[in-house]
Coordinates of C-alpha atoms in Angstrom, one line a residue:
M1 CA -104.8 -47.9 -56.9
P2 CA -107.8 -47.8 -54.6
E3 CA -107.7 -44.1 -53.6
D4 CA -106.7 -40.9 -55.3
E5 CA -103.4 -39.6 -53.9
T6 CA -103.3 -36.4 -51.9
T7 CA -99.8 -35.2 -51.6
A8 CA -98.2 -33.2 -48.8
T9 CA -94.6 -33.0 -47.6
S10 CA -92.9 -31.0 -45.0
G11 CA -89.6 -31.0 -43.2
I12 CA -89.1 -31.2 -39.5
V13 CA -85.9 -30.0 -37.8
H14 CA -85.2 -30.9 -34.1
E15 CA -84.6 -27.6 -32.3
N16 CA -84.1 -26.7 -28.7
A17 CA -83.4 -30.3 -27.8
Q18 CA -83.3 -31.0 -24.0
P19 CA -81.4 -33.8 -22.3
L20 CA -83.0 -37.1 -21.9
V21 CA -84.0 -38.1 -18.4
A22 CA -84.6 -41.4 -16.7
A23 CA -88.3 -42.2 -16.6
N24 CA -88.1 -42.4 -12.8
D25 CA -86.0 -39.3 -12.5
S26 CA -87.2 -37.3 -9.5
H27 CA -86.6 -34.2 -11.5
S28 CA -89.2 -35.1 -14.1
D29 CA -91.8 -32.4 -14.7
Y30 CA -94.4 -35.2 -14.7
E31 CA -93.1 -37.2 -11.7
D32 CA -96.7 -37.5 -10.3
D33 CA -97.6 -39.7 -13.3
A34 CA -96.5 -43.3 -13.6
S35 CA -93.6 -43.6 -16.1
V36 CA -92.5 -46.7 -17.8
A37 CA -89.8 -47.4 -15.3
S38 CA -92.0 -47.0 -12.2
S39 CA -95.0 -48.7 -13.7
T40 CA -93.3 -51.7 -15.1
Q41 CA -91.6 -52.4 -11.7
S42 CA -95.0 -53.5 -10.3
L43 CA -96.1 -55.4 -13.4
T44 CA -97.1 -58.9 -12.8
D45 CA -94.9 -61.7 -14.3
S46 CA -97.7 -62.4 -16.9
I47 CA -97.2 -58.9 -18.5
R48 CA -93.6 -59.8 -19.2
D49 CA -94.3 -63.4 -20.1
H50 CA -93.4 -64.6 -23.6
I51 CA -93.9 -67.6 -25.8
Y52 CA -91.6 -68.8 -28.6
E53 CA -92.9 -69.9 -32.0
N54 CA -91.1 -70.6 -35.2
G55 CA -87.9 -69.3 -33.7
R56 CA -89.4 -65.9 -32.8
R57 CA -90.5 -64.5 -29.4
Y58 CA -94.1 -63.3 -28.9
H59 CA -95.8 -61.6 -26.0
R60 CA -98.1 -64.0 -24.3
K61 CA -100.7 -61.4 -23.1
S62 CA -100.9 -59.8 -26.5
E63 CA -102.9 -62.7 -28.0
H64 CA -104.5 -60.5 -30.7
Y65 CA -101.2 -58.9 -31.8
L66 CA -99.6 -61.8 -33.7
M67 CA -96.3 -60.2 -34.3
P68 CA -93.0 -60.7 -32.5
S69 CA -91.8 -58.8 -29.5
D70 CA -88.1 -59.7 -29.7
E71 CA -85.1 -57.4 -30.3
T72 CA -85.2 -58.1 -34.1
E73 CA -88.8 -56.8 -34.2
Q74 CA -88.0 -53.8 -32.1
D75 CA -85.2 -52.9 -34.5
R76 CA -87.7 -53.3 -37.4
L77 CA -90.2 -51.0 -35.7
D78 CA -87.6 -48.3 -35.4
M79 CA -86.6 -48.8 -39.0
A80 CA -90.3 -48.6 -40.0
H81 CA -90.5 -45.3 -38.2
H82 CA -87.6 -43.9 -40.3
L83 CA -89.4 -45.3 -43.4
Q84 CA -92.6 -43.5 -42.3
L85 CA -90.6 -40.2 -42.0
L86 CA -89.4 -40.6 -45.6
I87 CA -92.9 -41.3 -46.9
L88 CA -94.2 -38.2 -45.2
G89 CA -91.3 -36.0 -46.3
G90 CA -89.9 -35.8 -42.8
A91 CA -93.2 -35.1 -41.0
L92 CA -94.4 -37.0 -38.0
H93 CA -98.0 -36.5 -39.0
M94 CA -100.3 -35.0 -41.5
A95 CA -102.9 -33.6 -39.1
P96 CA -102.8 -29.8 -38.8
V97 CA -102.2 -29.8 -35.0
P98 CA -101.2 -26.6 -33.2
P99 CA -97.5 -26.1 -32.2
N100 CA -97.9 -27.6 -28.7
P101 CA -101.2 -29.6 -28.2
P102 CA -101.5 -30.0 -24.4
N103 CA -102.3 -33.7 -24.3
V104 CA -101.2 -36.2 -26.9
L105 CA -101.9 -39.9 -27.1
D106 CA -99.9 -42.4 -29.2
V107 CA -102.0 -45.6 -29.5
G108 CA -99.9 -48.8 -29.9
T109 CA -96.7 -46.9 -29.3
G110 CA -94.4 -49.9 -29.9
T111 CA -90.9 -48.9 -29.0
G112 CA -92.1 -45.4 -28.3
I113 CA -90.0 -43.8 -30.9
W114 CA -92.9 -41.7 -32.4
A115 CA -93.9 -40.5 -28.9
L116 CA -90.3 -39.5 -28.1
D117 CA -89.9 -37.6 -31.4
F118 CA -93.1 -35.8 -30.9
G119 CA -92.3 -34.9 -27.3
E120 CA -88.9 -33.6 -28.4
L121 CA -90.4 -31.4 -31.0
H122 CA -93.4 -30.2 -28.9
Q123 CA -91.9 -29.6 -25.5
G124 CA -95.1 -27.9 -24.3
S125 CA -97.1 -31.2 -24.9
A126 CA -97.6 -34.0 -22.5
V127 CA -97.3 -37.2 -24.5
I128 CA -98.6 -40.6 -23.5
G129 CA -97.5 -43.7 -25.4
V130 CA -99.7 -46.8 -24.7
D131 CA -99.0 -50.4 -25.7
Q132 CA -99.7 -53.9 -24.5
M133 CA -96.0 -54.7 -24.4
P134 CA -93.6 -52.9 -22.1
I135 CA -90.8 -52.7 -24.6
Q136 CA -90.2 -48.9 -24.5
T137 CA -87.0 -47.3 -23.4
T138 CA -86.6 -46.4 -19.7
W139 CA -85.1 -43.0 -20.7
T140 CA -87.6 -40.4 -22.0
W141 CA -88.0 -36.7 -22.4
P142 CA -89.6 -35.0 -19.3
N143 CA -92.9 -34.6 -21.2
V144 CA -93.2 -38.2 -22.4
K145 CA -94.4 -41.2 -20.5
F146 CA -95.4 -44.8 -21.4
E147 CA -98.3 -46.9 -20.1
V148 CA -99.2 -50.6 -20.5
D149 CA -102.8 -51.3 -21.5
D150 CA -105.1 -53.0 -24.0
I151 CA -106.5 -50.3 -26.2
E152 CA -109.3 -52.5 -27.4
K153 CA -110.8 -52.5 -23.9
E154 CA -112.6 -49.6 -22.2
W155 CA -110.3 -46.6 -21.9
T156 CA -109.7 -45.3 -18.4
W157 CA -108.4 -41.8 -19.3
K158 CA -110.7 -38.8 -18.8
K159 CA -113.1 -38.2 -21.6
N160 CA -112.5 -35.1 -23.8
K161 CA -108.8 -35.2 -22.7
F162 CA -106.6 -35.5 -25.7
D163 CA -105.8 -32.7 -28.2
F164 CA -104.2 -35.1 -30.7
I165 CA -104.5 -38.9 -30.9
H166 CA -102.1 -40.8 -33.2
M167 CA -102.3 -44.5 -34.1
R168 CA -100.0 -46.4 -36.5
H169 CA -99.9 -49.9 -38.1
L170 CA -102.3 -51.9 -35.9
A171 CA -104.4 -53.4 -38.7
T172 CA -103.2 -57.0 -38.0
S173 CA -104.6 -56.9 -34.4
I174 CA -107.7 -54.7 -34.1
R175 CA -110.9 -56.7 -33.9
N176 CA -113.5 -54.0 -33.4
W177 CA -112.6 -50.8 -35.3
P178 CA -115.9 -49.0 -34.7
Y179 CA -115.6 -49.4 -30.9
L180 CA -112.0 -48.2 -31.0
F181 CA -112.9 -45.2 -33.0
Q182 CA -115.7 -44.4 -30.7
Q183 CA -113.3 -44.5 -27.8
M184 CA -111.0 -42.1 -29.6
Y185 CA -114.0 -39.8 -30.2
D186 CA -115.1 -39.9 -26.6
H187 CA -111.6 -39.2 -25.2
A188 CA -110.6 -36.5 -27.8
A189 CA -111.1 -32.9 -26.7
P190 CA -113.6 -30.8 -28.8
G191 CA -111.7 -29.6 -31.9
A192 CA -108.9 -32.3 -31.4
W193 CA -107.4 -34.1 -34.4
V194 CA -106.9 -37.8 -34.8
E195 CA -104.7 -39.6 -37.3
I196 CA -104.7 -43.2 -38.4
S197 CA -101.7 -44.5 -40.3
E198 CA -102.2 -47.9 -41.9
H199 CA -101.2 -49.8 -45.1
T200 CA -102.7 -52.4 -47.3
L201 CA -102.2 -56.0 -46.3
D202 CA -104.0 -57.9 -49.0
E203 CA -102.4 -57.1 -52.3
L204 CA -99.2 -56.1 -54.1
Y205 CA -99.9 -53.4 -56.6
C206 CA -98.1 -52.7 -59.9
D207 CA -98.4 -50.1 -62.6
D208 CA -96.3 -51.5 -65.4
G209 CA -97.3 -55.2 -65.6
S210 CA -94.0 -56.5 -64.2
V211 CA -95.7 -58.4 -61.3
P212 CA -97.4 -61.5 -62.7
E213 CA -100.6 -62.8 -61.1
D214 CA -98.7 -65.9 -59.9
S215 CA -95.9 -63.8 -58.4
I216 CA -94.8 -65.4 -55.0
F217 CA -94.7 -61.9 -53.5
R218 CA -98.3 -61.3 -54.6
R219 CA -99.2 -64.7 -53.2
Y220 CA -97.6 -63.7 -49.9
M221 CA -99.7 -60.6 -49.7
R222 CA -103.0 -62.3 -50.5
T223 CA -102.3 -65.1 -48.0
L224 CA -101.4 -62.5 -45.4
G225 CA -104.7 -60.7 -45.9
L226 CA -106.7 -63.9 -45.7
S227 CA -104.8 -65.0 -42.5
V228 CA -105.4 -61.7 -40.8
T229 CA -109.1 -62.1 -41.5
K230 CA -109.1 -65.7 -40.3
A231 CA -107.5 -64.4 -37.1
G232 CA -110.5 -62.2 -36.4
A233 CA -109.0 -58.9 -37.6
H234 CA -109.6 -57.2 -41.0
G235 CA -107.1 -58.0 -43.7
Y236 CA -109.0 -56.1 -46.5
L237 CA -109.4 -52.6 -45.1
H238 CA -108.5 -49.6 -47.2
G239 CA -108.4 -45.8 -46.7
R240 CA -112.1 -45.4 -47.6
D241 CA -113.0 -47.9 -44.9
Y242 CA -111.1 -46.0 -42.2
K243 CA -112.7 -42.8 -43.4
R244 CA -116.2 -44.2 -43.3
M245 CA -115.7 -45.5 -39.7
L246 CA -114.3 -42.2 -38.5
L247 CA -117.2 -40.4 -39.9
E248 CA -119.6 -42.9 -38.3
A249 CA -117.9 -42.3 -35.0
G250 CA -118.7 -38.5 -35.3
F251 CA -115.4 -37.1 -36.7
V252 CA -115.6 -34.3 -39.3
D253 CA -113.1 -33.0 -41.9
V254 CA -111.9 -36.5 -42.6
T255 CA -109.2 -36.6 -45.3
I256 CA -107.3 -39.6 -46.8
Y257 CA -103.7 -39.0 -47.8
T258 CA -102.5 -41.9 -50.0
F259 CA -98.9 -42.9 -50.8
K260 CA -97.4 -45.6 -52.9
V261 CA -94.5 -47.4 -51.1
P262 CA -92.2 -49.3 -53.5
C263 CA -90.9 -52.7 -52.3
G264 CA -87.3 -52.4 -53.4
G265 CA -85.0 -49.8 -55.0
W266 CA -86.4 -50.2 -58.5
P267 CA -88.0 -46.7 -59.0
K268 CA -86.1 -44.2 -61.1
S269 CA -87.0 -41.3 -58.9
R270 CA -84.3 -40.7 -56.3
R271 CA -86.8 -40.0 -53.6
F272 CA -88.8 -43.2 -54.3
K273 CA -85.7 -45.2 -54.8
D274 CA -84.6 -44.2 -51.3
I275 CA -88.0 -45.1 -49.9
G276 CA -88.0 -48.4 -51.7
R277 CA -84.5 -49.3 -50.4
W278 CA -85.6 -48.6 -46.8
C279 CA -88.8 -50.5 -47.3
A280 CA -86.8 -53.5 -48.6
E281 CA -84.5 -53.3 -45.6
A282 CA -87.4 -53.2 -43.2
L283 CA -89.1 -56.1 -45.0
K284 CA -86.0 -58.3 -44.6
T285 CA -87.5 -59.1 -41.1
G286 CA -90.9 -57.6 -41.7
L287 CA -92.1 -60.2 -44.1
E288 CA -91.5 -62.9 -41.4
A289 CA -92.8 -60.7 -38.6
Y290 CA -96.1 -60.0 -40.4
G291 CA -96.7 -63.4 -41.9
L292 CA -95.1 -66.2 -40.0
A293 CA -97.4 -66.6 -36.9
L294 CA -100.5 -65.6 -38.8
M295 CA -99.9 -68.0 -41.7
T296 CA -98.9 -71.0 -39.6
R297 CA -101.8 -70.5 -37.2
Y298 CA -104.3 -70.2 -39.9
G299 CA -103.7 -72.7 -42.6
L300 CA -100.0 -73.1 -43.7
T301 CA -97.2 -75.2 -42.4
E302 CA -94.0 -73.5 -41.3
M303 CA -92.3 -74.8 -44.4
D304 CA -94.9 -73.3 -46.7
A305 CA -95.0 -70.0 -44.9
R306 CA -91.2 -69.7 -45.0
E307 CA -91.3 -70.5 -48.7
L308 CA -93.6 -67.5 -49.3
V309 CA -91.4 -65.3 -47.0
N310 CA -88.1 -66.2 -48.6
G311 CA -89.5 -66.2 -52.1
S312 CA -90.9 -62.7 -51.7
M313 CA -87.5 -61.5 -50.3
E314 CA -85.7 -62.9 -53.3
A315 CA -88.2 -61.3 -55.7
M316 CA -87.7 -58.0 -54.0
R317 CA -83.9 -58.4 -54.1
L318 CA -83.8 -59.1 -57.8
G319 CA -85.9 -55.9 -58.5
K320 CA -87.6 -57.2 -61.6
E321 CA -91.1 -57.0 -60.1
H322 CA -92.0 -53.4 -59.6
G323 CA -94.5 -53.9 -56.8
Y324 CA -95.7 -51.5 -54.1
Y325 CA -98.2 -51.3 -51.3
I326 CA -100.3 -48.4 -50.3
Q327 CA -99.9 -46.3 -47.2
Y328 CA -102.9 -44.3 -45.8
Q329 CA -102.8 -41.4 -43.5
V330 CA -106.5 -40.8 -42.5
V331 CA -107.0 -37.5 -40.6
G332 CA -110.1 -36.4 -38.8
R333 CA -111.3 -33.8 -36.3
K334 CA -113.8 -34.0 -33.4
P335 CA -116.3 -31.1 -33.8
R336 CA -116.0 -28.2 -31.5
A337 CA -118.7 -27.6 -29.0
D338 CA -120.3 -24.8 -31.1
E339 CA -120.4 -27.2 -34.1
V340 CA -122.4 -29.9 -32.3
A341 CA -126.2 -29.7 -33.0
V342 CA -128.2 -29.5 -29.8

């Protein structure tokens, strides 16, 4: 295992829930800001344009995000959110943010489910979820809105604006991590926390020798890491790499929380068995979502790619190979004004 594990679990209970409102509801507390409904009405056709490849739908404008945008993928993203909650013991994040940070940014929000959950729990926070694809719900909490933008380009929000910045599972698409982290630093308020949630893409780990070197699941993972790298992203990043880049951007108090995520319900522990079963359920479509476009664009035929996908699913179903990947929560803080050397 590449990093020492730092454990922390907590429970979150939804309290004082308020009714959902339409994103273009005139009674919204944030009606002066563009919401997903109003903003997407004026989107050009190209923003909604898609291509179809290997039987899956992909967003044409998101050329660097080589994962599907169809309903199957949206269901997987919501399932992955539930899996993330299980991994973190019910928590939405590990960063020690205050009860209601005024301005919160969810980078690569996907379906928007994390932003919605955070907005429900922190009703004094104004939450923005940003993504290249307008796949978010048109119904939101009054304090949550969604925007369509490319987060690898120059950010247009005010600098020193956000009191908490959250980003999850974008490793297959980001080309320039140092630039992205610098943007996060510039737009975080002094004293604000940031949290990066990523997992390994290049290896299937095992502690008991049950996963052989020639395991098809292990070959899938190694081919995925290589394909991500060929695509111009970074298939071999680990927690220490994200920590180093956050420190180089200027963040302090950077901490890595490391979790083993079993691929299947093979663990004896009830908690990890539950996590493994949810992981296996998400990977039923996730193995294809992560690997198919990347592998077929960068070296494999569709037949060979599907052989890796289907073989890995079968190995996971049988449960004889006790493999896992590693989930990282990397947390850092922008220095307060009184901590910055003049």
